[in-house]
PDB file of C-alpha atoms in Angstrom:
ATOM      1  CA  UNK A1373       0.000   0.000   0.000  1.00 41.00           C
ATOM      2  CA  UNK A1374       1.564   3.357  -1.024  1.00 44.00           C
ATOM      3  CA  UNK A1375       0.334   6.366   1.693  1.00 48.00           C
ATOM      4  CA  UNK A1376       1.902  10.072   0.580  1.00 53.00           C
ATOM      5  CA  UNK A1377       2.200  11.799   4.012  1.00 69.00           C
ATOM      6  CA  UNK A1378       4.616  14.787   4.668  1.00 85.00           C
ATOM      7  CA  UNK A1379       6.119  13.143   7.956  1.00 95.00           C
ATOM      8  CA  UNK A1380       7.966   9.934   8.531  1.00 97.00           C
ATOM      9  CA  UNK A1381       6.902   6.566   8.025  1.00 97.00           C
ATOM     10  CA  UNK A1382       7.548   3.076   9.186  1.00 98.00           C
ATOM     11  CA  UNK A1383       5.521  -0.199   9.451  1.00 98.00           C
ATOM     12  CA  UNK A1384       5.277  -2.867  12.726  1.00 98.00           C
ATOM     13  CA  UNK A1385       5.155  -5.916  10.889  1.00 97.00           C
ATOM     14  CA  UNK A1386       3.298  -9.885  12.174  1.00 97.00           C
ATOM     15  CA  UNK A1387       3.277 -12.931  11.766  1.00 95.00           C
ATOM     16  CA  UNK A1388      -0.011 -13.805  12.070  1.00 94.00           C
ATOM     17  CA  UNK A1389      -3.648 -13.157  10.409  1.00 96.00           C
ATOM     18  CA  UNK A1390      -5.638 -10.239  11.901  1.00 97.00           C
ATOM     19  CA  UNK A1391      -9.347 -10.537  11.852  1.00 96.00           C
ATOM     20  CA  UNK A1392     -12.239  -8.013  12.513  1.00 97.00           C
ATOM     21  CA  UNK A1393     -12.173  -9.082  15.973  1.00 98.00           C
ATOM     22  CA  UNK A1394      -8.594  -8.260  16.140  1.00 98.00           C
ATOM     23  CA  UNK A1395      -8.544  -5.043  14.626  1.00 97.00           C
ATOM     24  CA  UNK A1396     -11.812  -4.038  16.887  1.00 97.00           C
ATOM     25  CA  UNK A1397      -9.388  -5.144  19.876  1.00 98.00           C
ATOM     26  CA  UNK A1398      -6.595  -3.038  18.441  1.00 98.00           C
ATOM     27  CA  UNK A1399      -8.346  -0.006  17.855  1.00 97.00           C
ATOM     28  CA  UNK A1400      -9.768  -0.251  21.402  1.00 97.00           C
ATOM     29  CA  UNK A1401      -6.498  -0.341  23.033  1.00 97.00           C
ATOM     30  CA  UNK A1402      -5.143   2.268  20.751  1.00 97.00           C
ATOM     31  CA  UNK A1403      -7.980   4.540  22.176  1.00 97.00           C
ATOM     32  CA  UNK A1404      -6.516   4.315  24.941  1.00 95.00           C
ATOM     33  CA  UNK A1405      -3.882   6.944  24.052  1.00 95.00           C
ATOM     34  CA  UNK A1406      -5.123   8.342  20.816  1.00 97.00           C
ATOM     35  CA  UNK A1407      -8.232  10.455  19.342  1.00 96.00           C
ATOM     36  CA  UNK A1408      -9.919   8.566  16.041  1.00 96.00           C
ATOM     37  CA  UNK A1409      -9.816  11.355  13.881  1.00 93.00           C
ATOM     38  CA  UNK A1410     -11.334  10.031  10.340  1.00 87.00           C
ATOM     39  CA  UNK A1411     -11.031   6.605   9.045  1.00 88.00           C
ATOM     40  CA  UNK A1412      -7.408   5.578  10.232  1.00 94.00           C
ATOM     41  CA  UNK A1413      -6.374   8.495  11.164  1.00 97.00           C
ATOM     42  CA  UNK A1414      -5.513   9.310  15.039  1.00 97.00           C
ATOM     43  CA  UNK A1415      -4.574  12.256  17.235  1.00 95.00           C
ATOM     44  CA  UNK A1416      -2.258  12.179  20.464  1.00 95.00           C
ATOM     45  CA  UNK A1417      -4.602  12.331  23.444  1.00 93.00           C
ATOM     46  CA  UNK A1418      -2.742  10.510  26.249  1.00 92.00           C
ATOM     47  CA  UNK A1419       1.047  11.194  25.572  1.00 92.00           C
ATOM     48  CA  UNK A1420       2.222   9.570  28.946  1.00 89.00           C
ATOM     49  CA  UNK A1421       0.662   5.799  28.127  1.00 90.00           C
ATOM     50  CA  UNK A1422       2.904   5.886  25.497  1.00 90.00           C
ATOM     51  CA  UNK A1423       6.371   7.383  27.734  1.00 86.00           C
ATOM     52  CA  UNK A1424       6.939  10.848  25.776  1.00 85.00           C
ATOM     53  CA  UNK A1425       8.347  12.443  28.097  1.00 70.00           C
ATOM     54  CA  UNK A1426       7.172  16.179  26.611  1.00 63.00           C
ATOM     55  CA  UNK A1427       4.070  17.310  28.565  1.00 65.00           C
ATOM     56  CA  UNK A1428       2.515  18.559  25.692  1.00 74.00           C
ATOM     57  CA  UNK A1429       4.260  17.303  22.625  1.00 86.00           C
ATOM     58  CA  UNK A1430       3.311  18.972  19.474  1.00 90.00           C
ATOM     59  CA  UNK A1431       1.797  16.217  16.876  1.00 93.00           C
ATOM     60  CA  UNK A1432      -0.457  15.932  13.910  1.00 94.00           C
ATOM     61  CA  UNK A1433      -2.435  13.270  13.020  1.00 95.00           C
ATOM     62  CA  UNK A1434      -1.422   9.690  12.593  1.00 97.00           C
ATOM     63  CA  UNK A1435      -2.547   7.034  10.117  1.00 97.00           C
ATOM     64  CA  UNK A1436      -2.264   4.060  12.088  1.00 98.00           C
ATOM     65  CA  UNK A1437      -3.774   1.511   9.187  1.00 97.00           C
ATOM     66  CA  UNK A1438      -3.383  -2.588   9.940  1.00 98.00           C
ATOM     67  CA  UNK A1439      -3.270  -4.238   6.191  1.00 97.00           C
ATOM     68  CA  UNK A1440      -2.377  -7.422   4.680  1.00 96.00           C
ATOM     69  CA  UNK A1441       1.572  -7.896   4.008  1.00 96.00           C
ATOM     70  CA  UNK A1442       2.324  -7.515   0.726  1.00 93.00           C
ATOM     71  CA  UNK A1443       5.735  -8.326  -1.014  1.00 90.00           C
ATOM     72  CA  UNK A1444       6.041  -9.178  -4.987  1.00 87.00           C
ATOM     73  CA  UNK A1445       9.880  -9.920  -4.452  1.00 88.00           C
ATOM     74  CA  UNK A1446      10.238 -13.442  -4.068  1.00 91.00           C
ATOM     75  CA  UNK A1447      14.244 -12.881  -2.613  1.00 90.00           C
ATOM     76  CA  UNK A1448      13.443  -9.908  -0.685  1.00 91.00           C
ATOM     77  CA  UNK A1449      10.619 -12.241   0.948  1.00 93.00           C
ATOM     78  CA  UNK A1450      13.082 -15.384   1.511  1.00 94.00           C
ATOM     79  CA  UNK A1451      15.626 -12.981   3.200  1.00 93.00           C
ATOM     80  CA  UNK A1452      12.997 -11.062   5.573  1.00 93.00           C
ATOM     81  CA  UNK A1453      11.806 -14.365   6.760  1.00 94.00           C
ATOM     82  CA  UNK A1454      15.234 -15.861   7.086  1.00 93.00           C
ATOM     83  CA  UNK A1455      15.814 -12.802   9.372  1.00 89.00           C
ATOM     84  CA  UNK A1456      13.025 -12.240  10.896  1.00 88.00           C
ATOM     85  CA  UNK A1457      12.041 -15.736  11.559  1.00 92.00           C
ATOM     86  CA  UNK A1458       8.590 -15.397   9.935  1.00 93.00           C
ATOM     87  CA  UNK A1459       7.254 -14.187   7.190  1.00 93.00           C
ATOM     88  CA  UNK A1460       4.964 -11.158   8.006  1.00 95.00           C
ATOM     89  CA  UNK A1461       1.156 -11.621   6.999  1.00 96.00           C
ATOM     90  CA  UNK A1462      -0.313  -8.405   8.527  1.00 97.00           C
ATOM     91  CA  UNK A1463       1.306  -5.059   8.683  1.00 97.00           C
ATOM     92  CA  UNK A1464       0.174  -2.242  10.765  1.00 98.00           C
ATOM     93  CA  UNK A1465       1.290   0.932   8.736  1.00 97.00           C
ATOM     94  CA  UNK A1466       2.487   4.041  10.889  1.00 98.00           C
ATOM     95  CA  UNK A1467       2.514   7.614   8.828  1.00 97.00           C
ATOM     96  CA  UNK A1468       2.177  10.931  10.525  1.00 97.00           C
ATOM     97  CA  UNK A1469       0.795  13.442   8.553  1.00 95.00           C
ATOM     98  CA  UNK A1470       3.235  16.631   9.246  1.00 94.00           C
ATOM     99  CA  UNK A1471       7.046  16.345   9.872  1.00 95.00           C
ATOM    100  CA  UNK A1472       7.461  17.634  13.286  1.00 94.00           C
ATOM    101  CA  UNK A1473      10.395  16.802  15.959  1.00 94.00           C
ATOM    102  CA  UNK A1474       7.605  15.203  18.256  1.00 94.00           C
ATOM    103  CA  UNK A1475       5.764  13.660  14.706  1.00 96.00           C
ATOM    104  CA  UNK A1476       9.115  11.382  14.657  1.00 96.00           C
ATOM    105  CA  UNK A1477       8.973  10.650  18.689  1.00 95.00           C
ATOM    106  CA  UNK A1478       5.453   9.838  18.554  1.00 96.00           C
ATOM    107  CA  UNK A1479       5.494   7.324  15.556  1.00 97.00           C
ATOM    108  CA  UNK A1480       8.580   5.767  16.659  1.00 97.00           C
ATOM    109  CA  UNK A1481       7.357   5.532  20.174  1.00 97.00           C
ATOM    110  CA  UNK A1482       3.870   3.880  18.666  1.00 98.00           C
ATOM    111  CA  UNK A1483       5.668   1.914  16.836  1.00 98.00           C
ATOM    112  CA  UNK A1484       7.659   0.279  19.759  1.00 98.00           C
ATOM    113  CA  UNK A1485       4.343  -0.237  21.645  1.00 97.00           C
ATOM    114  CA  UNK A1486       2.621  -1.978  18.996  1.00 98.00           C
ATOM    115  CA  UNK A1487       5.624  -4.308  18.434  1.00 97.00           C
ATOM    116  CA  UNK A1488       5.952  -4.815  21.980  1.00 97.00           C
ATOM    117  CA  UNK A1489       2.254  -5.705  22.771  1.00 97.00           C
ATOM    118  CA  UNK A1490       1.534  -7.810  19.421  1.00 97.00           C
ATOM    119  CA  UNK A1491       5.350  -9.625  19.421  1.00 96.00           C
ATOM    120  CA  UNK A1492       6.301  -7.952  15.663  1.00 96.00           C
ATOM    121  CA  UNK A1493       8.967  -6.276  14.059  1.00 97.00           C
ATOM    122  CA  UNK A1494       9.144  -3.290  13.074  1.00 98.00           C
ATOM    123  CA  UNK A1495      10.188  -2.238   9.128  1.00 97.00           C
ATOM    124  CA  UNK A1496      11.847   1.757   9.419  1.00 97.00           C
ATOM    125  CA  UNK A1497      11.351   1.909   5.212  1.00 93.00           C
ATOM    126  CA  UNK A1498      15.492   2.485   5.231  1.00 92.00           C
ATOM    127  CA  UNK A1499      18.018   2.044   6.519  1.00 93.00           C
ATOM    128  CA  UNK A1500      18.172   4.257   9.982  1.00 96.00           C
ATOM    129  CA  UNK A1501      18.352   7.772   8.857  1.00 94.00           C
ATOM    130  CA  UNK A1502      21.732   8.733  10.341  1.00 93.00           C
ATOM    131  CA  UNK A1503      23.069  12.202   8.791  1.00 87.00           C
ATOM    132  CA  UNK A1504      25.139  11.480   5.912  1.00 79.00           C
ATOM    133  CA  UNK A1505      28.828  11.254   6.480  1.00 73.00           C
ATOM    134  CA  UNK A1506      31.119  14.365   6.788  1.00 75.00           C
ATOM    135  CA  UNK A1507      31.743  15.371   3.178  1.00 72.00           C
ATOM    136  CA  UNK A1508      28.776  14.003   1.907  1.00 69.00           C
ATOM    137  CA  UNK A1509      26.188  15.408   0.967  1.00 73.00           C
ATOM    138  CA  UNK A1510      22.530  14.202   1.036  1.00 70.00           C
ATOM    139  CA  UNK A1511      21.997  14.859  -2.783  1.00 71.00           C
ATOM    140  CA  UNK A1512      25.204  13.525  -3.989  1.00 67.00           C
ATOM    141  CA  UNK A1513      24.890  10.292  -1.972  1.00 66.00           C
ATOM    142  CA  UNK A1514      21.618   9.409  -3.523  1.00 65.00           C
ATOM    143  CA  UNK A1515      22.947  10.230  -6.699  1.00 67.00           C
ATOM    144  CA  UNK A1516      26.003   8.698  -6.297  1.00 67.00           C
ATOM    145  CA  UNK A1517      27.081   4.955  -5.168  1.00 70.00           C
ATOM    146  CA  UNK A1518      29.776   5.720  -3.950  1.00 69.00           C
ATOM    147  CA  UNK A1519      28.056   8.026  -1.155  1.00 72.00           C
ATOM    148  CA  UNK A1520      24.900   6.049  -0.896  1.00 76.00           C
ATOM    149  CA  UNK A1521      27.771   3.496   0.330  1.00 80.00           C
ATOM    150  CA  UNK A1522      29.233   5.633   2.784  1.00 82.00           C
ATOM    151  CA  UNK A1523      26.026   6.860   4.111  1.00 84.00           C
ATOM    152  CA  UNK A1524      24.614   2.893   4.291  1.00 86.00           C
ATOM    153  CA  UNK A1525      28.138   2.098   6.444  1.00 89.00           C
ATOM    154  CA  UNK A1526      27.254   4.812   8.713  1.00 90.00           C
ATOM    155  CA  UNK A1527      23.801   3.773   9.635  1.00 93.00           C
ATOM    156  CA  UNK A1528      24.808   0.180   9.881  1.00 94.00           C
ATOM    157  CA  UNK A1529      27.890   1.084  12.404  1.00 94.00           C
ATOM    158  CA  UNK A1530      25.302   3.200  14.614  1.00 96.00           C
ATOM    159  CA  UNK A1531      22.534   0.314  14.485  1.00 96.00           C
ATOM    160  CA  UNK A1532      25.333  -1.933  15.819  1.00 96.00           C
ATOM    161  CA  UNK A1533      26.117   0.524  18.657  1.00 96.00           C
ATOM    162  CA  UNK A1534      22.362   0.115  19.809  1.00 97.00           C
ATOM    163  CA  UNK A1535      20.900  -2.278  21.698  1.00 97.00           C
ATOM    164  CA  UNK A1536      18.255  -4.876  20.082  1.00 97.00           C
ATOM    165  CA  UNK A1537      18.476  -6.972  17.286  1.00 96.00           C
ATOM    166  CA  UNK A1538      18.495  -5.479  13.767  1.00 97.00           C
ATOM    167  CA  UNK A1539      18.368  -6.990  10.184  1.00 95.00           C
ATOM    168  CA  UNK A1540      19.424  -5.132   7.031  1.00 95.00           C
ATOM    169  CA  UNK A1541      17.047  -6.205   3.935  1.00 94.00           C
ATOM    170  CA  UNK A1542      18.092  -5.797   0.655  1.00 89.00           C
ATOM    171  CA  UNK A1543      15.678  -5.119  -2.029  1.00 85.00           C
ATOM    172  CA  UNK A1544      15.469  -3.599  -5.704  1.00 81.00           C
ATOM    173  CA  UNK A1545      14.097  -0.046  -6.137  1.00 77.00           C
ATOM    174  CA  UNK A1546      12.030   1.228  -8.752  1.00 75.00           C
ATOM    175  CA  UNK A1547      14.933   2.245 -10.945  1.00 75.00           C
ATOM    176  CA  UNK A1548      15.965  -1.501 -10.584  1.00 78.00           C
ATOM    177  CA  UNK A1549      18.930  -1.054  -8.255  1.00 78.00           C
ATOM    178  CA  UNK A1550      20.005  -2.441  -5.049  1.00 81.00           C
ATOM    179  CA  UNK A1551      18.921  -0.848  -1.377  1.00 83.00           C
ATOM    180  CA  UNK A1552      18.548  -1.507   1.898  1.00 87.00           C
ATOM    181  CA  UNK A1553      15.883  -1.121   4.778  1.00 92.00           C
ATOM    182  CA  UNK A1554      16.688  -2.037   8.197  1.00 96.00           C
ATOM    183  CA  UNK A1555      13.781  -4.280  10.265  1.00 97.00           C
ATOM    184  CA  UNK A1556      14.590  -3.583  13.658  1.00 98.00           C
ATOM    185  CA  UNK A1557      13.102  -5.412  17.197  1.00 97.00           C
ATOM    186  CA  UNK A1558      11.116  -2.360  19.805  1.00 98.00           C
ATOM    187  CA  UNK A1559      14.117  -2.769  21.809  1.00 98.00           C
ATOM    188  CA  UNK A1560      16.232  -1.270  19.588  1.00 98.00           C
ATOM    189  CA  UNK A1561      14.039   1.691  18.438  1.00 98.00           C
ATOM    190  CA  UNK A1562      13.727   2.254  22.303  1.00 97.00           C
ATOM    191  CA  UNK A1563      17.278   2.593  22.301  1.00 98.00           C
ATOM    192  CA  UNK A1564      17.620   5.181  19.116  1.00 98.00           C
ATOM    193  CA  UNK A1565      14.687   7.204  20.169  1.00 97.00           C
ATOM    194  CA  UNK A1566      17.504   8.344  22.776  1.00 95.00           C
ATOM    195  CA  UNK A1567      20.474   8.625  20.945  1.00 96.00           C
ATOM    196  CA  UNK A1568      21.115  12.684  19.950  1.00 95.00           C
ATOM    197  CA  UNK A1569      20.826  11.530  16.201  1.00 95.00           C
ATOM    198  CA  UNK A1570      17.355  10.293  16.419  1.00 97.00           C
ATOM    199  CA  UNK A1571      14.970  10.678  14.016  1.00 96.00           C
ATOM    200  CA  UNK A1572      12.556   8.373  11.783  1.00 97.00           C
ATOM    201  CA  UNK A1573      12.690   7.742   7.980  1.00 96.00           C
ATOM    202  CA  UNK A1574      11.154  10.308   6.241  1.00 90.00           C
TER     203      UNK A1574
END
């Protein structure tokens, strides 16, 4: 499912089959912290339940959508179950509307919640967005290997300096070339939502 939103994105990803009864259950518990809005949209009510630790954190709305997995790539599907240990059948996608400094903490901080309570993974759509190296810029790296290198070694050494388990996924982009996405467990999101760097993929 393609969503355009102007803030960050990212997906919690399971194993297992949701039904109606599941998503009713799902949507009750996410009441518990959040607003509906429209459709599967959601605003910030209850910050706390979900440990921001601003008092009155500045968000937009959230599309918080549960789908079925999807994935036309048969290798990119063999080496996300090899890592994962399953191969996801329902995603729950996370997009916030507007690209604020708390839009990033609160998707990344619903994001660790949902994986925590519903035992998934969670797909950042990137690698971890670590500023690009010294030297490099953002433009030239995605328009050159040789930087989109150097910028993929830098997020991969500061995923290893987190703690949690991580898995780097390789798949082909639309221009038929060769990326990578990171699938990370809630533990380590926990532990880059407080490292200076942090932010999500936008």
């Amino acid at each position: 499912m393609i969503v355009i939103v102007a803030g960050p994105s990212a997906a919690v990803l399971l194993p297992g089959e949701w039904t109606a009864d599941d998503v009713r259950e799902f949507r009750t518990w996410l009441s518990e912290s959040l607003s509906p809005d429209r459709d599967n949209w959601w605003v910030l009510r209850e910050p706390r339940n979900l440990d921001m630790a601003e008092p009155s954190p500045q968000t937009g709305l959230m599309l918080v959508e549960p789908d079925a997995y999807e994935c036309d790539d048969a290798d990119e599907a063999a080496c996300l179950t090899r890592a994962a240990g399953f191969l996801p059948i329902t995603e729950i996608v996370l997009a916030a509307a507007v690209n604020g400094k708390d839009d990033h903490r609160f998707l990344a901080q619903l994001a660790v919640a949902i994986a925590r309570r519903y035992g998934g993974l969670i797909d950042l759509d990137g690698p971890l967005p670590v500023p690009p190296p010294p030297g490099v810029s953002a433009l030239s790296a995605l328009e050159s290997s040789t930087g989109r290198r150097r910028w993929e070694e830098s997020s991969r050494a500061t995923t290893a300096m987190l703690s949690g388990r991580w898995h780097e996924i390789p798949y082909r982009t639309a221009w038929d070339e060769v990326a990578v996405r990171h699938v990370v467990d809630a533990d380590l999101l926990a532990s880059w939502l407080q490292h200076p760097l942090f932010q999500m993929v936008k």
